PDB file of C-alpha atoms in Angstrom:
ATOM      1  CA  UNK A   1      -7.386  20.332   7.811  1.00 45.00           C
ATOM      2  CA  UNK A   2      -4.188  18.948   6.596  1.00 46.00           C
ATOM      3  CA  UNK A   3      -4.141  15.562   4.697  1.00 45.00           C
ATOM      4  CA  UNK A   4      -2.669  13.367   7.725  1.00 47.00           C
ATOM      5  CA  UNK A   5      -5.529  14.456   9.750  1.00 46.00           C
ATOM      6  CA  UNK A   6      -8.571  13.755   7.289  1.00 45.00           C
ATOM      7  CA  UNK A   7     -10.513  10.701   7.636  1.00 49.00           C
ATOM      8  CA  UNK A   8      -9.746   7.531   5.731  1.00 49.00           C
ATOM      9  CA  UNK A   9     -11.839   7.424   2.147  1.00 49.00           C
ATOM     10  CA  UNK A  10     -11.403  11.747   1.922  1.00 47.00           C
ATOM     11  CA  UNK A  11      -9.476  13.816   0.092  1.00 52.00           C
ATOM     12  CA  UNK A  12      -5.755  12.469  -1.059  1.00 53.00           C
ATOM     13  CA  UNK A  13      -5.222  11.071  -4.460  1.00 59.00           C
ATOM     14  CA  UNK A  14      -7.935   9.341  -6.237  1.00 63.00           C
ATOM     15  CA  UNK A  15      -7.489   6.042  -7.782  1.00 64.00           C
ATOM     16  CA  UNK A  16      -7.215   4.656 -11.216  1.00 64.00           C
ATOM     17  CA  UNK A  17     -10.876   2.927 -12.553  1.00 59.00           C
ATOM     18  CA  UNK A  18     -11.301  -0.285 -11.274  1.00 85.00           C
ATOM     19  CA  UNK A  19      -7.822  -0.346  -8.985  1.00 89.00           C
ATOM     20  CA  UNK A  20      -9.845  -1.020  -6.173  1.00 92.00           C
ATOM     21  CA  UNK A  21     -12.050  -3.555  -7.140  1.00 92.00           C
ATOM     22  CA  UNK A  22      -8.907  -4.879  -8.294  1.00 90.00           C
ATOM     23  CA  UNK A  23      -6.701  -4.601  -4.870  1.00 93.00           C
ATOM     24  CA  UNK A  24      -9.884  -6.212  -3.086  1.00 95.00           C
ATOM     25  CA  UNK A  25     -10.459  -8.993  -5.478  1.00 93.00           C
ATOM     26  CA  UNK A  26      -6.994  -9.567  -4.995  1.00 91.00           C
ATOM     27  CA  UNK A  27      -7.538  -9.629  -1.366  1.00 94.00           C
ATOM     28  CA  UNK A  28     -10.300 -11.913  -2.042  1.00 95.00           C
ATOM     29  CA  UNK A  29      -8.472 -14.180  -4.084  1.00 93.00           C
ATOM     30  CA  UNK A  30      -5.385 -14.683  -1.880  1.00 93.00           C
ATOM     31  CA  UNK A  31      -7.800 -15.217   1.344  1.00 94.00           C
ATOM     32  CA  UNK A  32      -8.091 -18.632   2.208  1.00 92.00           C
ATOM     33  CA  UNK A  33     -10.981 -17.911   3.879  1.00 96.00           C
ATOM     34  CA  UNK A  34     -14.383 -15.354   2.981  1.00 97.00           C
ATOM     35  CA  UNK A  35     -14.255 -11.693   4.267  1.00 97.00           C
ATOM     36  CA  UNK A  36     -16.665  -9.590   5.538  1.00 97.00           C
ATOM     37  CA  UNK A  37     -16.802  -5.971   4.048  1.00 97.00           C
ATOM     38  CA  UNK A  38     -14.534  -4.567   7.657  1.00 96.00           C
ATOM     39  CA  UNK A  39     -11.877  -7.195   6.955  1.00 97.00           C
ATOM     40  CA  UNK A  40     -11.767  -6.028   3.264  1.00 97.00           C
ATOM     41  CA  UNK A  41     -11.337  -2.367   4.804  1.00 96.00           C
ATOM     42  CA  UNK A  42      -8.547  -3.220   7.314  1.00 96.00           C
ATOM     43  CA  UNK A  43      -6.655  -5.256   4.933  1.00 96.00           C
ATOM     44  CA  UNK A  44      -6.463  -2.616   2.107  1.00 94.00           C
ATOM     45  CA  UNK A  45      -2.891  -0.867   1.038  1.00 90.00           C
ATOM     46  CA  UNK A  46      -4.796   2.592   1.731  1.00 88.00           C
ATOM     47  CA  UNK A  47      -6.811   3.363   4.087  1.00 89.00           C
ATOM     48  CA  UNK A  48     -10.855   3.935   3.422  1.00 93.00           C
ATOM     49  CA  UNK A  49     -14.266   4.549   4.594  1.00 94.00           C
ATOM     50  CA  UNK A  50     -16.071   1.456   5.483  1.00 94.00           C
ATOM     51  CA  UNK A  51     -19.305   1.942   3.430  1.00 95.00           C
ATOM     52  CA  UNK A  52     -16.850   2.809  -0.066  1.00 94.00           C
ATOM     53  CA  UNK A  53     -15.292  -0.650   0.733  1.00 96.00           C
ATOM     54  CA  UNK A  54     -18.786  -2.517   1.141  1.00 96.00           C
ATOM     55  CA  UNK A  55     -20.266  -0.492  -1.599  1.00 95.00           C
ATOM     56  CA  UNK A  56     -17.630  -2.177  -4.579  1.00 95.00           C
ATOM     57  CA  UNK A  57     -17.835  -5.376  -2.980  1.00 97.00           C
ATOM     58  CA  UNK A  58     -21.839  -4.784  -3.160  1.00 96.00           C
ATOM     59  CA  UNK A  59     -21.056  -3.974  -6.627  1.00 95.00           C
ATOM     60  CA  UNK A  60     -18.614  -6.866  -7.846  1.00 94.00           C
ATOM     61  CA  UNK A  61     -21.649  -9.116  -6.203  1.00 96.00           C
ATOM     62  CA  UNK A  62     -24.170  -8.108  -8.614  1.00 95.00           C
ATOM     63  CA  UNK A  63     -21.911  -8.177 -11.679  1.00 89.00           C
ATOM     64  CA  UNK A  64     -21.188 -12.038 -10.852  1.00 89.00           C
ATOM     65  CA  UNK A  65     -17.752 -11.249  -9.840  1.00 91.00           C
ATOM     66  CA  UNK A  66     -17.904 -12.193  -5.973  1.00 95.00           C
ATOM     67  CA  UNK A  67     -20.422 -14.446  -4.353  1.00 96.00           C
ATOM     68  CA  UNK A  68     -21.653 -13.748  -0.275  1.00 96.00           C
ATOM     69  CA  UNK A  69     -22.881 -15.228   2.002  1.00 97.00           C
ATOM     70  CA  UNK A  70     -24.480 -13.867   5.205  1.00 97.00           C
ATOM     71  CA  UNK A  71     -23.306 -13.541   8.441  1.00 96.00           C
ATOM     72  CA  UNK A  72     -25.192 -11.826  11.365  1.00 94.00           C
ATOM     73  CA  UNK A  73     -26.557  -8.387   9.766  1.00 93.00           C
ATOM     74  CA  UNK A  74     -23.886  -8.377   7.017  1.00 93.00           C
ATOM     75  CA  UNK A  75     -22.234 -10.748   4.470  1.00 97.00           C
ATOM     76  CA  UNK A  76     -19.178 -12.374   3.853  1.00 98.00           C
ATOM     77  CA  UNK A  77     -17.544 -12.383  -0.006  1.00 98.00           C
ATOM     78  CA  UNK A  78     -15.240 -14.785  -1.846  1.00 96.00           C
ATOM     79  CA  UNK A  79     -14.514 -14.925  -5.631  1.00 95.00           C
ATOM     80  CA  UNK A  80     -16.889 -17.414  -7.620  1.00 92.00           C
ATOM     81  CA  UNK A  81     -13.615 -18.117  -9.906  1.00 88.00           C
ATOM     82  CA  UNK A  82      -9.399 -17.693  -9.732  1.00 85.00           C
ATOM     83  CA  UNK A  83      -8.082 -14.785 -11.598  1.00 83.00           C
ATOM     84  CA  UNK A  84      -7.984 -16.620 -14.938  1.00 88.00           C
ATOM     85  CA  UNK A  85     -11.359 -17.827 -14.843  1.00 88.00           C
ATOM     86  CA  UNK A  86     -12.344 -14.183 -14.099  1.00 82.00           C
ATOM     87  CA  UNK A  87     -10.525 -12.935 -16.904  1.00 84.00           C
ATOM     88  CA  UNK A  88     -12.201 -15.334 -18.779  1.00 88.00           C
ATOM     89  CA  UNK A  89     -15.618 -14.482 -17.708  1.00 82.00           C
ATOM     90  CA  UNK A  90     -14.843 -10.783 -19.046  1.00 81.00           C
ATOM     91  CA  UNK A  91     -14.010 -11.994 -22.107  1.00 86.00           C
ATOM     92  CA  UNK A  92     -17.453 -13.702 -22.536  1.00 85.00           C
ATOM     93  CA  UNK A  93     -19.049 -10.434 -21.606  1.00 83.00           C
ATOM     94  CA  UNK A  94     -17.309  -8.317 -24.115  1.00 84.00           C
ATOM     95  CA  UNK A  95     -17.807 -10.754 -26.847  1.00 86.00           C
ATOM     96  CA  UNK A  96     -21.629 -11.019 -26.213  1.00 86.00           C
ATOM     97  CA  UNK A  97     -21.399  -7.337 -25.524  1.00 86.00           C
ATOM     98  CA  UNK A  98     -20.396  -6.954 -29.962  1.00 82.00           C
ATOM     99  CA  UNK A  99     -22.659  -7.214 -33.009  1.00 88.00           C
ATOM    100  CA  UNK A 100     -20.782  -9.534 -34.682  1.00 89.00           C
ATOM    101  CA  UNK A 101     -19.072 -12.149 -32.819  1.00 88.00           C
ATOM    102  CA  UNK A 102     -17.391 -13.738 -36.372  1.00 89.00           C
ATOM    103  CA  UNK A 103     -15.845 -10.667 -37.000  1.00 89.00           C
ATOM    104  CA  UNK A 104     -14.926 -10.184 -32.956  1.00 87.00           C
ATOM    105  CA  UNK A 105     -13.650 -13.734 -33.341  1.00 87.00           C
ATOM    106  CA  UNK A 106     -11.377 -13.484 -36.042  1.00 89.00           C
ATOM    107  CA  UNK A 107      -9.746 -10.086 -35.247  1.00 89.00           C
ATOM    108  CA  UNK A 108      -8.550 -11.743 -31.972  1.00 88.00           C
ATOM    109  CA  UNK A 109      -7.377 -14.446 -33.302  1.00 89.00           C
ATOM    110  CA  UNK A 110      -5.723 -12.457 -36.223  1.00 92.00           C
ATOM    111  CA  UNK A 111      -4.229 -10.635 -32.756  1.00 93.00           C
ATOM    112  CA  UNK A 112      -2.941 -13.811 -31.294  1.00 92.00           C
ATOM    113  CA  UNK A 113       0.897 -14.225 -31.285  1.00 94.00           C
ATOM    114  CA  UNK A 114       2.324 -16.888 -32.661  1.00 93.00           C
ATOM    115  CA  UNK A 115       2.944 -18.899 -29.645  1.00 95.00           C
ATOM    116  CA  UNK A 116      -0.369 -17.868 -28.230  1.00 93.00           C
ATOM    117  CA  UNK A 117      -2.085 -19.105 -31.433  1.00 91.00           C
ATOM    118  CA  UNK A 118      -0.365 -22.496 -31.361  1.00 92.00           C
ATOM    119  CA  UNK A 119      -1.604 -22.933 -27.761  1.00 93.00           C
ATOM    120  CA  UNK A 120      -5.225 -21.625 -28.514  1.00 91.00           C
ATOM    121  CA  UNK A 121      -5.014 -24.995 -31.687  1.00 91.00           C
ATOM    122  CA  UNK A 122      -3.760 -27.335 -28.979  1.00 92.00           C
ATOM    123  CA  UNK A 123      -6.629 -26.098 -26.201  1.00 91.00           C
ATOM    124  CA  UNK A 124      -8.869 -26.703 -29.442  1.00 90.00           C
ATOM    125  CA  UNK A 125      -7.752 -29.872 -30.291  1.00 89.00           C
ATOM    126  CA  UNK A 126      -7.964 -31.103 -26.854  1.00 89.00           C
ATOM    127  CA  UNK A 127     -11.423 -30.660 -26.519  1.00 79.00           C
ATOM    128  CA  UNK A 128     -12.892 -32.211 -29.516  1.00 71.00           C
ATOM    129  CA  UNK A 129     -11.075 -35.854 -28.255  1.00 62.00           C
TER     130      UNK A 129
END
């Protein structure tokens, strides 16, 4: 069987980690309304099985990423934040995720451009008015 006649979701080239949750979250995020799982599917850039499509939505669910809501026998999905609140949210995780958040702390910030720093000071100082 030739690649133009195999099912969507087998065979062909396999993606990067976490490009599709990223491509649906994307999705997700530029919906103005939520999606079920089959709207997800028919709105990706490659095609794909169904259940792989409902599985990493399933997934992004129980890491917080996605919220649902259900509808008939299934669910529909949104984002619980914008893309900057979900970077944000990963950043939380990793810090919690290290043994010593003083040192995890100050390495980043010792990272920080200069520009970047300056901004992080302001966001600081705006906060303690």
């Amino acid at each position: 069987m030739n690649a133009s006649h195999r099912p969507p979701g087998t065979g062909g080239k396999r993606r990067a980690n976490g490009a599709l949750e990223a491509e649906i979250l994307t999705l997700l995020q530029t919906s103005e309304v939520a999606l079920t799982p089959g709207e997800v599917t028919e709105r990706l850039t490659t095609p794909l099985a169904h259940t792989t499509v409902a599985t990493t939505l399933a997934r992004l669910f129980n890491r917080g990423v996605l919220k649902r809501t259900p509808l008939g026998r299934g669910y529909t999905y949104t984002p619980v934040t914008d893309e900057s609140g979900l970077t944000a949210k990963h950043m939380h995780q990793v810090l919690r995720s290290g043994n010593d958040r003083t040192s995890v702390l100050a390495h980043f910030v010792d990272e920080l451009s200069d520009d970047d720093e300056e901004l992080l000071r302001r966001l600081l100082d705006s906060t303690e008015s």
